[in-house]
């Protein structure tokens, strides 16, 4: 009976470690995609140093979970007490690191608010200086998502952009483009720059980006909870298997 129970724990641990392996593979894939993606998501992340750092944290955690899941499967099959203890300590460290990251994300959540991005936009966005990383990033965001400002085009009032370009109400990146087949360029650049609502994008980029990635945000949150739960069970099974091996 005890042998059957130990065998059951061993295979349950193998299953949980395989799930950790899959979770690590997913996080690693997401991290690599964000870093090398040429379609604009990299520029969105680069707009905030906190998000940019988060991408490399995801890469590191994905790589560690990938390796941990693979080694955990091997350890469960071999039933080595030293390897199981090492596995338990390693997964405990990762579990605590992920928990700390979640707490830090909650503490620094104000860095992802509309007010924060609006303040940064007013202070640093220059309009046409593509050598400036912040400016080129925002131009890429507004062109990609057909949006203007953080909340609306009014965000450019009393901004450094208006000081540099006093004759323009909004930057060129806010202007609507022709969507007809065979046509390219702006619908009416001059009217747009003068402030006409008919020829500019009036939706704020904060709402546009959140709407686009809303489903992915919820999926990422749910995945994080699932991974933490799996790691917790993996630690429990590792200890049970450790104590059961003679």
Coordinates of N, CA and C in Angstrom, one line a residue:
X1 N 0.8 -1.2 0.0 CA 0.0 0.0 0.0 C 0.9 1.2 0.0
X2 N 1.9 1.2 0.9 CA 2.8 2.4 1.0 C 3.5 2.6 -0.4
X3 N 3.9 1.4 -1.0 CA 4.6 1.5 -2.3 C 3.7 2.1 -3.3
X4 N 2.4 1.7 -3.3 CA 1.5 2.2 -4.3 C 1.3 3.7 -4.1
X5 N 1.2 4.2 -2.9 CA 1.1 5.6 -2.5 C 2.3 6.4 -3.0
X6 N 3.5 5.8 -2.8 CA 4.7 6.5 -3.2 C 4.8 6.6 -4.7
X7 N 4.4 5.5 -5.4 CA 4.4 5.5 -6.8 C 3.4 6.6 -7.4
X8 N 2.3 6.7 -6.7 CA 1.3 7.7 -7.1 C 1.8 9.1 -7.0
X9 N 2.5 9.4 -5.8 CA 3.1 10.7 -5.6 C 4.2 11.0 -6.6
X10 N 4.9 9.9 -7.0 CA 6.0 10.1 -7.9 C 5.4 10.6 -9.3
X11 N 4.4 9.9 -9.7 CA 3.8 10.3 -11.0 C 3.0 11.6 -11.0
X12 N 2.4 11.9 -9.8 CA 1.8 13.2 -9.7 C 2.8 14.3 -9.8
X13 N 4.0 14.1 -9.1 CA 5.0 15.1 -9.2 C 5.6 15.2 -10.6
X14 N 5.6 14.1 -11.3 CA 6.1 14.2 -12.7 C 5.1 15.0 -13.5
X15 N 3.8 14.8 -13.3 CA 2.8 15.6 -14.0 C 2.9 17.1 -13.7
X16 N 3.0 17.5 -12.4 CA 3.1 18.9 -12.0 C 4.4 19.5 -12.6
X17 N 5.5 18.7 -12.6 CA 6.7 19.3 -13.1 C 6.6 19.5 -14.6
X18 N 5.9 18.6 -15.3 CA 5.7 18.8 -16.7 C 4.8 20.0 -17.0
X19 N 3.9 20.3 -16.1 CA 3.1 21.5 -16.3 C 3.9 22.8 -16.0
X20 N 4.9 22.7 -15.1 CA 5.8 23.8 -14.8 C 6.7 24.0 -16.1
X21 N 7.1 22.9 -16.7 CA 7.9 22.9 -17.9 C 7.1 23.6 -19.0
X22 N 5.8 23.3 -19.2 CA 5.0 24.0 -20.2 C 4.8 25.4 -19.9
X23 N 4.6 25.8 -18.6 CA 4.4 27.2 -18.2 C 5.7 28.0 -18.5
X24 N 6.9 27.4 -18.2 CA 8.1 28.0 -18.4 C 8.4 28.2 -19.9
X25 N 8.0 27.3 -20.7 CA 8.1 27.4 -22.2 C 7.3 28.5 -22.7
X26 N 6.0 28.7 -22.1 CA 5.1 29.7 -22.6 C 5.7 31.1 -22.2
X27 N 6.2 31.3 -21.0 CA 6.8 32.5 -20.5 C 8.0 32.9 -21.3
X28 N 8.8 31.9 -21.6 CA 10.0 32.1 -22.4 C 9.7 32.5 -23.8
X29 N 8.6 31.9 -24.4 CA 8.2 32.3 -25.7 C 7.7 33.7 -25.8
X30 N 6.9 34.1 -24.8 CA 6.3 35.4 -24.7 C 7.4 36.5 -24.6
X31 N 8.4 36.2 -23.7 CA 9.5 37.1 -23.5 C 10.4 37.3 -24.8
X32 N 10.6 36.2 -25.5 CA 11.4 36.3 -26.7 C 10.7 37.0 -27.8
X33 N 9.3 36.8 -27.8 CA 8.5 37.4 -28.8 C 8.5 39.0 -28.6
X34 N 8.4 39.4 -27.4 CA 8.4 40.8 -27.1 C 9.7 41.5 -27.5
X35 N 10.8 40.8 -27.2 CA 12.2 41.3 -27.4 C 12.4 41.4 -28.9
X36 N 12.0 40.4 -29.7 CA 12.4 40.4 -31.2 C 11.3 40.8 -32.1
X37 N 10.0 41.0 -31.5 CA 8.9 41.3 -32.4 C 9.1 42.6 -33.1
X38 N 8.9 42.6 -34.4 CA 9.1 43.9 -35.2 C 7.9 44.7 -35.5
X39 N 6.7 44.2 -34.9 CA 5.4 44.9 -35.3 C 5.0 46.0 -34.4
X40 N 5.8 46.3 -33.3 CA 5.5 47.5 -32.5 C 5.4 47.3 -31.0
X41 N 5.2 46.0 -30.6 CA 4.9 45.8 -29.2 C 6.2 46.1 -28.4
X42 N 7.4 45.9 -29.0 CA 8.6 46.2 -28.3 C 8.7 47.7 -28.0
X43 N 8.2 48.6 -28.9 CA 8.2 50.0 -28.7 C 7.3 50.4 -27.5
X44 N 6.1 49.7 -27.4 CA 5.2 50.0 -26.4 C 5.8 49.7 -25.0
X45 N 6.5 48.6 -24.9 CA 7.1 48.2 -23.7 C 8.3 49.2 -23.3
X46 N 9.0 49.6 -24.3 CA 10.1 50.5 -24.1 C 9.7 51.9 -23.6
X47 N 8.4 52.2 -23.7 CA 7.9 53.5 -23.2 C 8.0 53.6 -21.7
X48 N 8.1 52.5 -21.0 CA 8.2 52.6 -19.6 C 9.3 51.6 -19.1
X49 N 10.3 52.2 -18.4 CA 11.4 51.3 -17.9 C 11.0 50.2 -17.1
X50 N 9.9 50.4 -16.3 CA 9.4 49.3 -15.4 C 8.9 48.1 -16.3
X51 N 8.2 48.4 -17.4 CA 7.7 47.4 -18.2 C 8.8 46.7 -19.0
X52 N 9.8 47.5 -19.4 CA 11.0 47.0 -20.1 C 11.7 46.0 -19.2
X53 N 11.9 46.4 -17.9 CA 12.6 45.5 -17.0 C 11.7 44.2 -16.8
X54 N 10.4 44.4 -16.8 CA 9.5 43.2 -16.6 C 9.6 42.2 -17.6
X55 N 9.9 42.6 -18.9 CA 10.1 41.7 -20.0 C 11.3 40.7 -19.7
X56 N 12.4 41.3 -19.2 CA 13.6 40.5 -19.0 C 13.4 39.6 -17.7
X57 N 12.5 40.1 -16.8 CA 12.2 39.2 -15.6 C 11.4 38.0 -16.1
X58 N 10.4 38.3 -17.1 CA 9.6 37.2 -17.6 C 10.5 36.2 -18.4
X59 N 11.5 36.7 -19.1 CA 12.5 35.9 -19.8 C 13.2 35.0 -18.8
X60 N 13.7 35.6 -17.7 CA 14.5 34.9 -16.7 C 13.7 33.8 -16.0
X61 N 12.4 34.2 -15.6 CA 11.6 33.3 -14.9 C 11.1 32.2 -15.8
X62 N 10.9 32.5 -17.1 CA 10.5 31.4 -18.1 C 11.6 30.4 -18.3
X63 N 12.8 31.0 -18.4 CA 14.0 30.1 -18.6 C 14.2 29.2 -17.3
X64 N 14.1 29.8 -16.1 CA 14.3 29.0 -14.9 C 13.2 27.9 -14.7
X65 N 11.9 28.3 -15.0 CA 10.8 27.3 -14.9 C 11.0 26.2 -16.0
X66 N 11.4 26.6 -17.2 CA 11.6 25.6 -18.2 C 12.7 24.6 -17.7
X67 N 13.8 25.0 -17.2 CA 14.8 24.2 -16.7 C 14.4 23.4 -15.5
X68 N 13.7 24.1 -14.6 CA 13.2 23.5 -13.4 C 12.2 22.3 -13.7
X69 N 11.3 22.6 -14.6 CA 10.3 21.5 -14.9 C 11.0 20.3 -15.5
X70 N 11.9 20.6 -16.4 CA 12.7 19.4 -17.0 C 13.4 18.6 -16.0
X71 N 14.2 19.3 -15.1 CA 15.0 18.6 -14.1 C 14.1 17.9 -13.1
X72 N 13.0 18.6 -12.8 CA 12.0 18.0 -11.8 C 11.4 16.7 -12.3
X73 N 11.1 16.6 -13.6 CA 10.7 15.4 -14.2 C 11.7 14.2 -14.0
X74 N 13.0 14.6 -14.3 CA 14.1 13.6 -14.2 C 14.2 13.2 -12.7
X75 N 14.1 14.1 -11.8 CA 14.3 13.8 -10.4 C 13.2 12.9 -9.9
X76 N 12.0 13.2 -10.3 CA 10.8 12.3 -9.9 C 11.0 10.9 -10.3
X77 N 11.5 10.7 -11.6 CA 11.7 9.3 -12.1 C 12.8 8.6 -11.4
X78 N 13.9 9.3 -11.1 CA 15.1 8.7 -10.5 C 15.0 8.4 -9.0
X79 N 14.1 9.2 -8.4 CA 13.9 9.0 -6.9 C 15.1 9.2 -6.1
X80 N 15.9 10.3 -6.4 CA 17.1 10.6 -5.7 C 16.8 11.6 -4.6
X81 N 17.1 11.3 -3.3 CA 16.8 12.2 -2.2 C 17.5 13.5 -2.3
X82 N 18.8 13.5 -2.7 CA 19.6 14.7 -2.7 C 19.0 15.6 -3.8
X83 N 18.7 15.0 -5.0 CA 18.1 15.8 -6.1 C 16.8 16.4 -5.7
X84 N 16.0 15.6 -5.0 CA 14.6 16.0 -4.6 C 14.7 17.2 -3.6
X85 N 15.7 17.1 -2.7 CA 15.9 18.2 -1.7 C 16.4 19.5 -2.4
X86 N 17.3 19.3 -3.4 CA 17.8 20.5 -4.2 C 16.6 21.1 -5.0
X87 N 15.8 20.2 -5.6 CA 14.6 20.7 -6.3 C 13.7 21.5 -5.5
X88 N 13.4 20.9 -4.2 CA 12.5 21.6 -3.3 C 13.0 23.0 -3.0
X89 N 14.3 23.1 -2.7 CA 14.9 24.4 -2.3 C 14.9 25.4 -3.5
X90 N 15.1 24.9 -4.7 CA 15.2 25.7 -5.9 C 13.8 26.3 -6.2
X91 N 12.8 25.4 -6.1 CA 11.4 25.8 -6.5 C 10.9 26.7 -5.4
X92 N 11.3 26.6 -4.2 CA 10.9 27.4 -3.1 C 11.4 28.9 -3.3
X93 N 12.7 29.0 -3.7 CA 13.3 30.3 -4.0 C 12.6 30.9 -5.2
X94 N 12.2 30.2 -6.2 CA 11.5 30.8 -7.4 C 10.1 31.2 -7.0
X95 N 9.4 30.4 -6.1 CA 8.1 30.7 -5.6 C 8.1 32.0 -4.9
X96 N 9.1 32.2 -4.0 CA 9.2 33.4 -3.2 C 9.5 34.6 -4.1
X97 N 10.4 34.4 -5.1 CA 10.7 35.5 -6.0 C 9.5 35.9 -6.8
X98 N 8.7 35.0 -7.3 CA 7.5 35.3 -8.0 C 6.5 36.1 -7.1
X99 N 6.4 35.6 -5.9 CA 5.5 36.3 -4.9 C 6.0 37.7 -4.6
X100 N 7.3 37.9 -4.5 CA 7.9 39.2 -4.3 C 7.6 40.1 -5.5
X101 N 7.7 39.5 -6.7 CA 7.5 40.3 -7.9 C 6.0 40.7 -8.0
X102 N 5.1 39.9 -7.6 CA 3.7 40.2 -7.6 C 3.4 41.4 -6.6
X103 N 4.1 41.3 -5.5 CA 3.9 42.4 -4.4 C 4.5 43.7 -5.0
X104 N 5.7 43.7 -5.6 CA 6.3 44.9 -6.1 C 5.4 45.5 -7.3
X105 N 4.8 44.6 -8.1 CA 4.0 45.1 -9.2 C 2.8 45.8 -8.6
X106 N 2.2 45.3 -7.5 CA 1.1 46.0 -6.8 C 1.5 47.3 -6.2
X107 N 2.7 47.3 -5.6 CA 3.2 48.6 -5.0 C 3.5 49.7 -6.0
X108 N 4.0 49.3 -7.2 CA 4.4 50.2 -8.2 C 3.4 50.4 -9.3
X109 N 2.1 49.9 -9.0 CA 1.1 50.0 -10.0 C 0.8 51.4 -10.5
X110 N 1.1 52.5 -9.6 CA 0.8 53.8 -10.0 C 1.7 54.3 -11.2
X111 N 2.7 53.5 -11.5 CA 3.6 53.9 -12.7 C 2.9 53.4 -14.0
X112 N 1.8 52.8 -13.9 CA 1.0 52.3 -15.1 C -0.3 53.1 -15.3
X113 N -0.5 54.1 -14.5 CA -1.8 54.9 -14.6 C -1.8 55.9 -15.7
X114 N -3.0 56.3 -16.1 CA -3.1 57.4 -17.1 C -2.4 58.6 -16.7
X115 N -2.5 59.0 -15.4 CA -1.8 60.2 -15.0 C -0.3 60.2 -15.1
X116 N 0.3 59.1 -14.9 CA 1.7 58.9 -15.0 C 2.1 59.1 -16.5
X117 N 1.5 58.4 -17.4 CA 1.8 58.4 -18.8 C 1.6 59.8 -19.4
X118 N 0.5 60.5 -18.9 CA 0.2 61.8 -19.4 C 1.2 62.8 -19.0
X119 N 1.7 62.7 -17.7 CA 2.7 63.6 -17.2 C 4.0 63.4 -18.0
X120 N 4.4 62.1 -18.3 CA 5.6 61.9 -19.0 C 5.5 62.3 -20.4
X121 N 4.3 62.2 -21.0 CA 4.1 62.6 -22.4 C 4.3 64.1 -22.5
X122 N 3.7 64.9 -21.6 CA 3.8 66.3 -21.6 C 5.2 66.8 -21.4
X123 N 6.0 66.1 -20.6 CA 7.4 66.5 -20.3 C 8.4 66.1 -21.3
X124 N 8.2 65.0 -22.1 CA 9.3 64.4 -22.9 C 9.0 64.3 -24.4
X125 N 7.7 64.3 -24.8 CA 7.4 64.0 -26.2 C 7.7 65.3 -27.0
X126 N 8.5 65.1 -28.1 CA 9.0 66.2 -28.9 C 8.4 66.3 -30.3
X127 N 7.7 65.2 -30.7 CA 7.0 65.3 -32.0 C 7.8 64.7 -33.2
X128 N 8.9 65.3 -33.6 CA 9.6 64.9 -34.8 C 11.0 64.5 -34.6
X129 N 11.5 64.5 -33.4 CA 12.9 64.1 -33.1 C 13.0 62.6 -32.9
X130 N 13.2 61.9 -34.0 CA 13.2 60.4 -34.0 C 14.5 59.8 -33.4
X131 N 15.4 60.7 -33.1 CA 16.6 60.2 -32.4 C 16.4 60.1 -30.9
X132 N 15.3 60.7 -30.5 CA 14.9 60.6 -29.0 C 14.0 59.3 -28.9
X133 N 14.5 58.4 -28.0 CA 13.8 57.1 -27.9 C 12.3 57.3 -27.4
X134 N 12.1 58.2 -26.5 CA 10.8 58.4 -26.0 C 9.8 58.8 -27.1
X135 N 10.3 59.8 -27.9 CA 9.5 60.4 -28.9 C 9.2 59.4 -30.0
X136 N 10.2 58.6 -30.5 CA 10.0 57.6 -31.5 C 9.1 56.5 -31.1
X137 N 9.2 56.2 -29.8 CA 8.3 55.1 -29.2 C 6.9 55.5 -29.3
X138 N 6.6 56.8 -28.8 CA 5.2 57.3 -28.9 C 4.7 57.4 -30.3
X139 N 5.6 57.8 -31.2 CA 5.1 57.9 -32.6 C 4.8 56.5 -33.1
X140 N 5.5 55.5 -32.7 CA 5.2 54.1 -33.2 C 3.9 53.6 -32.6
X141 N 3.7 54.0 -31.3 CA 2.4 53.6 -30.6 C 1.2 54.2 -31.3
X142 N 1.3 55.5 -31.6 CA 0.2 56.3 -32.2 C -0.1 55.8 -33.6
X143 N 1.0 55.5 -34.3 CA 0.8 55.0 -35.7 C 0.2 53.6 -35.7
X144 N 0.7 52.8 -34.8 CA 0.3 51.4 -34.8 C -1.2 51.2 -34.3
X145 N -1.6 52.0 -33.3 CA -3.0 51.8 -32.8 C -3.9 52.9 -33.2
X146 N -3.5 53.8 -34.1 CA -4.4 54.9 -34.6 C -5.0 55.7 -33.5
X147 N -4.2 56.1 -32.6 CA -4.6 56.9 -31.4 C -3.8 58.2 -31.3
X148 N -4.2 59.0 -30.3 CA -3.5 60.2 -30.1 C -3.5 60.6 -28.7
X149 N -2.3 60.8 -28.1 CA -2.1 61.2 -26.7 C -2.4 60.0 -25.8
X150 N -2.4 60.2 -24.5 CA -2.7 59.2 -23.6 C -4.2 59.0 -23.4
X151 N -4.9 60.1 -23.2 CA -6.3 60.1 -23.0 C -7.1 60.6 -24.3
X152 N -6.5 61.6 -24.9 CA -7.1 62.3 -26.1 C -6.1 63.2 -26.6
X153 N -6.4 63.8 -27.8 CA -5.4 64.8 -28.4 C -5.2 66.0 -27.4
X154 N -6.1 66.3 -26.5 CA -6.0 67.4 -25.6 C -4.8 67.3 -24.7
X155 N -4.2 66.1 -24.6 CA -3.0 65.8 -23.8 C -1.8 66.7 -24.2
X156 N -1.8 67.1 -25.5 CA -0.7 67.9 -26.0 C -0.7 69.4 -25.6
X157 N -1.8 69.8 -25.0 CA -1.9 71.2 -24.5 C -0.9 71.4 -23.4
X158 N -0.3 72.5 -23.4 CA 0.7 72.8 -22.3 C 1.8 71.8 -22.2
X159 N 2.2 71.2 -23.4 CA 3.3 70.2 -23.4 C 4.5 70.8 -24.1
X160 N 5.6 70.1 -23.9 CA 6.9 70.5 -24.6 C 6.7 70.4 -26.1
X161 N 5.8 69.5 -26.6 CA 5.6 69.5 -28.0 C 5.0 70.8 -28.5
X162 N 4.1 71.4 -27.8 CA 3.5 72.7 -28.2 C 4.5 73.8 -28.1
X163 N 5.4 73.7 -27.2 CA 6.5 74.7 -27.1 C 7.4 74.7 -28.3
X164 N 7.8 73.4 -28.7 CA 8.7 73.3 -29.8 C 8.0 73.5 -31.1
X165 N 6.7 73.2 -31.2 CA 5.9 73.3 -32.4 C 4.6 74.1 -32.1
X166 N 4.7 75.4 -31.9 CA 3.6 76.3 -31.5 C 2.5 76.4 -32.5
X167 N 2.8 76.1 -33.8 CA 1.7 76.2 -34.8 C 0.9 75.0 -35.0
X168 N 1.3 73.9 -34.3 CA 0.6 72.6 -34.5 C -0.1 72.2 -33.2
X169 N -1.4 71.8 -33.3 CA -2.2 71.4 -32.2 C -1.9 70.0 -31.8
X170 N -1.6 69.1 -32.7 CA -1.3 67.7 -32.5 C -0.1 67.3 -33.4
X171 N 0.7 66.3 -33.1 CA 1.8 65.8 -33.9 C 1.2 65.1 -35.2
X172 N 2.1 64.9 -36.1 CA 1.7 64.2 -37.4 C 1.2 62.8 -37.1
X173 N 1.8 62.2 -36.1 CA 1.5 60.8 -35.8 C 0.0 60.6 -35.4
X174 N -0.7 61.7 -35.1 CA -2.1 61.7 -34.7 C -3.0 61.7 -35.9
X175 N -2.5 62.1 -37.1 CA -3.3 62.3 -38.2 C -3.8 61.0 -38.8
X176 N -5.1 61.1 -39.3 CA -5.7 59.9 -39.9 C -5.1 59.6 -41.3
X177 N -4.9 58.4 -41.6 CA -4.4 58.0 -42.9 C -5.4 57.4 -43.8
X178 N -5.2 57.4 -45.1 CA -6.2 56.9 -46.1 C -6.2 55.4 -45.9
X179 N -7.4 54.8 -45.9 CA -7.6 53.4 -45.7 C -8.0 52.7 -47.0
X180 N -8.1 53.5 -48.1 CA -8.6 53.0 -49.4 C -7.4 52.2 -50.0
X181 N -7.8 51.2 -50.8 CA -6.8 50.4 -51.5 C -6.1 51.2 -52.5
X182 N -4.8 51.2 -52.6 CA -4.1 51.9 -53.6 C -3.7 53.3 -53.1
X183 N -4.2 53.8 -52.0 CA -3.9 55.1 -51.5 C -3.1 55.1 -50.3
X184 N -2.2 56.0 -50.1 CA -1.4 56.1 -48.9 C -1.3 57.5 -48.5
X185 N -0.7 57.8 -47.3 CA -0.5 59.1 -46.8 C -1.7 59.5 -46.0
X186 N -1.7 60.8 -45.6 CA -2.7 61.4 -44.7 C -4.0 61.8 -45.4
X187 N -5.1 61.7 -44.7 CA -6.4 62.2 -45.3 C -6.3 63.7 -45.6
X188 N -5.8 64.5 -44.6 CA -5.7 65.9 -44.7 C -4.7 66.4 -43.6
X189 N -3.4 66.3 -43.9 CA -2.4 66.6 -42.9 C -2.5 68.0 -42.3
X190 N -2.7 69.0 -43.2 CA -2.8 70.4 -42.7 C -4.0 70.7 -41.8
X191 N -5.1 70.1 -42.1 CA -6.3 70.3 -41.3 C -6.1 69.6 -39.9
X192 N -5.5 68.4 -40.0 CA -5.2 67.6 -38.8 C -4.3 68.4 -37.8
X193 N -3.2 68.9 -38.4 CA -2.2 69.7 -37.5 C -2.8 70.9 -36.9
X194 N -3.8 71.5 -37.6 CA -4.5 72.7 -37.1 C -5.5 72.4 -36.1
X195 N -5.8 71.1 -35.9 CA -6.7 70.8 -34.8 C -8.1 70.2 -35.2
X196 N -8.3 70.0 -36.5 CA -9.6 69.5 -37.0 C -9.8 68.1 -36.5
X197 N -11.0 67.9 -35.8 CA -11.3 66.5 -35.3 C -11.6 65.5 -36.4
X198 N -12.0 66.0 -37.6 CA -12.4 65.1 -38.7 C -11.2 64.4 -39.2
X199 N -10.0 65.0 -39.1 CA -8.8 64.4 -39.8 C -7.8 63.9 -38.8
X200 N -8.1 63.7 -37.6 CA -7.2 63.2 -36.6 C -7.8 62.0 -35.9
X201 N -6.9 61.2 -35.2 CA -7.4 60.1 -34.4 C -7.8 60.7 -33.0
X202 N -9.0 60.5 -32.6 CA -9.4 61.1 -31.3 C -9.4 60.2 -30.1
X203 N -9.2 58.9 -30.3 CA -9.1 58.0 -29.2 C -7.7 58.0 -28.6
X204 N -7.7 58.0 -27.2 CA -6.5 58.0 -26.5 C -5.8 56.7 -26.6
X205 N -4.4 56.7 -26.5 CA -3.6 55.5 -26.7 C -3.8 54.5 -25.5
X206 N -4.0 55.1 -24.3 CA -4.2 54.2 -23.1 C -5.3 53.3 -23.3
X207 N -6.5 53.8 -23.7 CA -7.6 52.9 -24.0 C -7.4 52.0 -25.1
X208 N -6.8 52.5 -26.2 CA -6.5 51.7 -27.4 C -5.6 50.5 -27.0
X209 N -4.6 50.7 -26.3 CA -3.6 49.6 -26.0 C -4.3 48.6 -25.0
X210 N -5.0 49.2 -24.0 CA -5.6 48.3 -23.0 C -6.7 47.4 -23.6
X211 N -7.5 48.0 -24.6 CA -8.5 47.3 -25.3 C -7.9 46.2 -26.1
X212 N -6.8 46.5 -26.7 CA -6.1 45.5 -27.6 C -5.5 44.3 -26.8
X213 N -4.9 44.6 -25.6 CA -4.2 43.6 -24.8 C -5.1 43.1 -23.6
X214 N -6.3 43.5 -23.5 CA -7.1 43.2 -22.3 C -7.2 41.7 -22.1
X215 N -7.5 41.0 -23.2 CA -7.6 39.5 -23.0 C -6.3 38.9 -22.6
X216 N -5.2 39.4 -23.2 CA -3.9 38.8 -22.8 C -3.5 39.1 -21.4
X217 N -3.9 40.3 -20.9 CA -3.6 40.7 -19.5 C -4.3 39.7 -18.5
X218 N -5.6 39.4 -18.8 CA -6.3 38.5 -18.0 C -5.7 37.0 -18.1
X219 N -5.3 36.7 -19.3 CA -4.7 35.3 -19.5 C -3.4 35.2 -18.7
X220 N -2.6 36.3 -18.8 CA -1.3 36.3 -18.1 C -1.5 36.2 -16.5
X221 N -2.5 37.0 -16.0 CA -2.8 36.9 -14.6 C -3.3 35.5 -14.2
X222 N -4.2 34.9 -14.9 CA -4.7 33.6 -14.6 C -3.5 32.6 -14.7
X223 N -2.7 32.7 -15.7 CA -1.5 31.8 -15.8 C -0.6 31.9 -14.7
X224 N -0.4 33.2 -14.2 CA 0.5 33.4 -13.0 C 0.0 32.7 -11.8
X225 N -1.3 32.7 -11.6 CA -2.0 32.1 -10.4 C -1.8 30.6 -10.6
X226 N -2.1 30.0 -11.8 CA -2.0 28.6 -12.0 C -0.5 28.1 -11.8
X227 N 0.5 28.9 -12.3 CA 1.9 28.5 -12.1 C 2.2 28.5 -10.6
X228 N 1.8 29.5 -9.8 CA 2.1 29.5 -8.4 C 1.5 28.3 -7.7
X229 N 0.2 28.0 -8.1 CA -0.5 26.8 -7.5 C 0.3 25.5 -7.8
X230 N 0.7 25.4 -9.1 CA 1.4 24.2 -9.5 C 2.7 24.0 -8.7
X231 N 3.4 25.1 -8.6 CA 4.7 25.1 -7.8 C 4.5 24.7 -6.4
X232 N 3.4 25.2 -5.8 CA 3.1 24.9 -4.4 C 2.9 23.4 -4.3
X233 N 2.1 22.8 -5.2 CA 1.8 21.4 -5.1 C 3.1 20.6 -5.4
X234 N 3.9 21.1 -6.3 CA 5.2 20.4 -6.6 C 6.1 20.3 -5.4
X235 N 6.1 21.4 -4.6 CA 6.9 21.4 -3.4 C 6.4 20.4 -2.4
X236 N 5.1 20.3 -2.3 CA 4.4 19.3 -1.3 C 4.7 17.9 -1.8
X237 N 4.6 17.6 -3.0 CA 4.9 16.3 -3.5 C 6.3 15.9 -3.4
X238 N 7.2 16.9 -3.6 CA 8.6 16.7 -3.5 C 9.0 16.2 -2.1
X239 N 8.4 16.9 -1.1 CA 8.7 16.6 0.3 C 8.1 15.2 0.7
X240 N 6.9 14.9 0.1 CA 6.3 13.6 0.4 C 7.1 12.5 -0.2
X241 N 7.6 12.7 -1.4 CA 8.4 11.7 -2.1 C 9.8 11.6 -1.4
X242 N 10.3 12.7 -0.9 CA 11.6 12.7 -0.2 C 11.5 11.9 1.1
X243 N 10.4 12.1 1.8 CA 10.2 11.3 3.1 C 9.9 9.8 2.9
X244 N 9.3 9.6 1.6 CA 8.9 8.2 1.4 C 10.0 7.3 0.9
X245 N 11.1 7.9 0.3 CA 12.2 7.1 -0.2 C 13.1 6.6 0.9
X246 N 13.3 5.3 0.8 CA 14.2 4.7 1.9 C 15.6 4.9 1.6

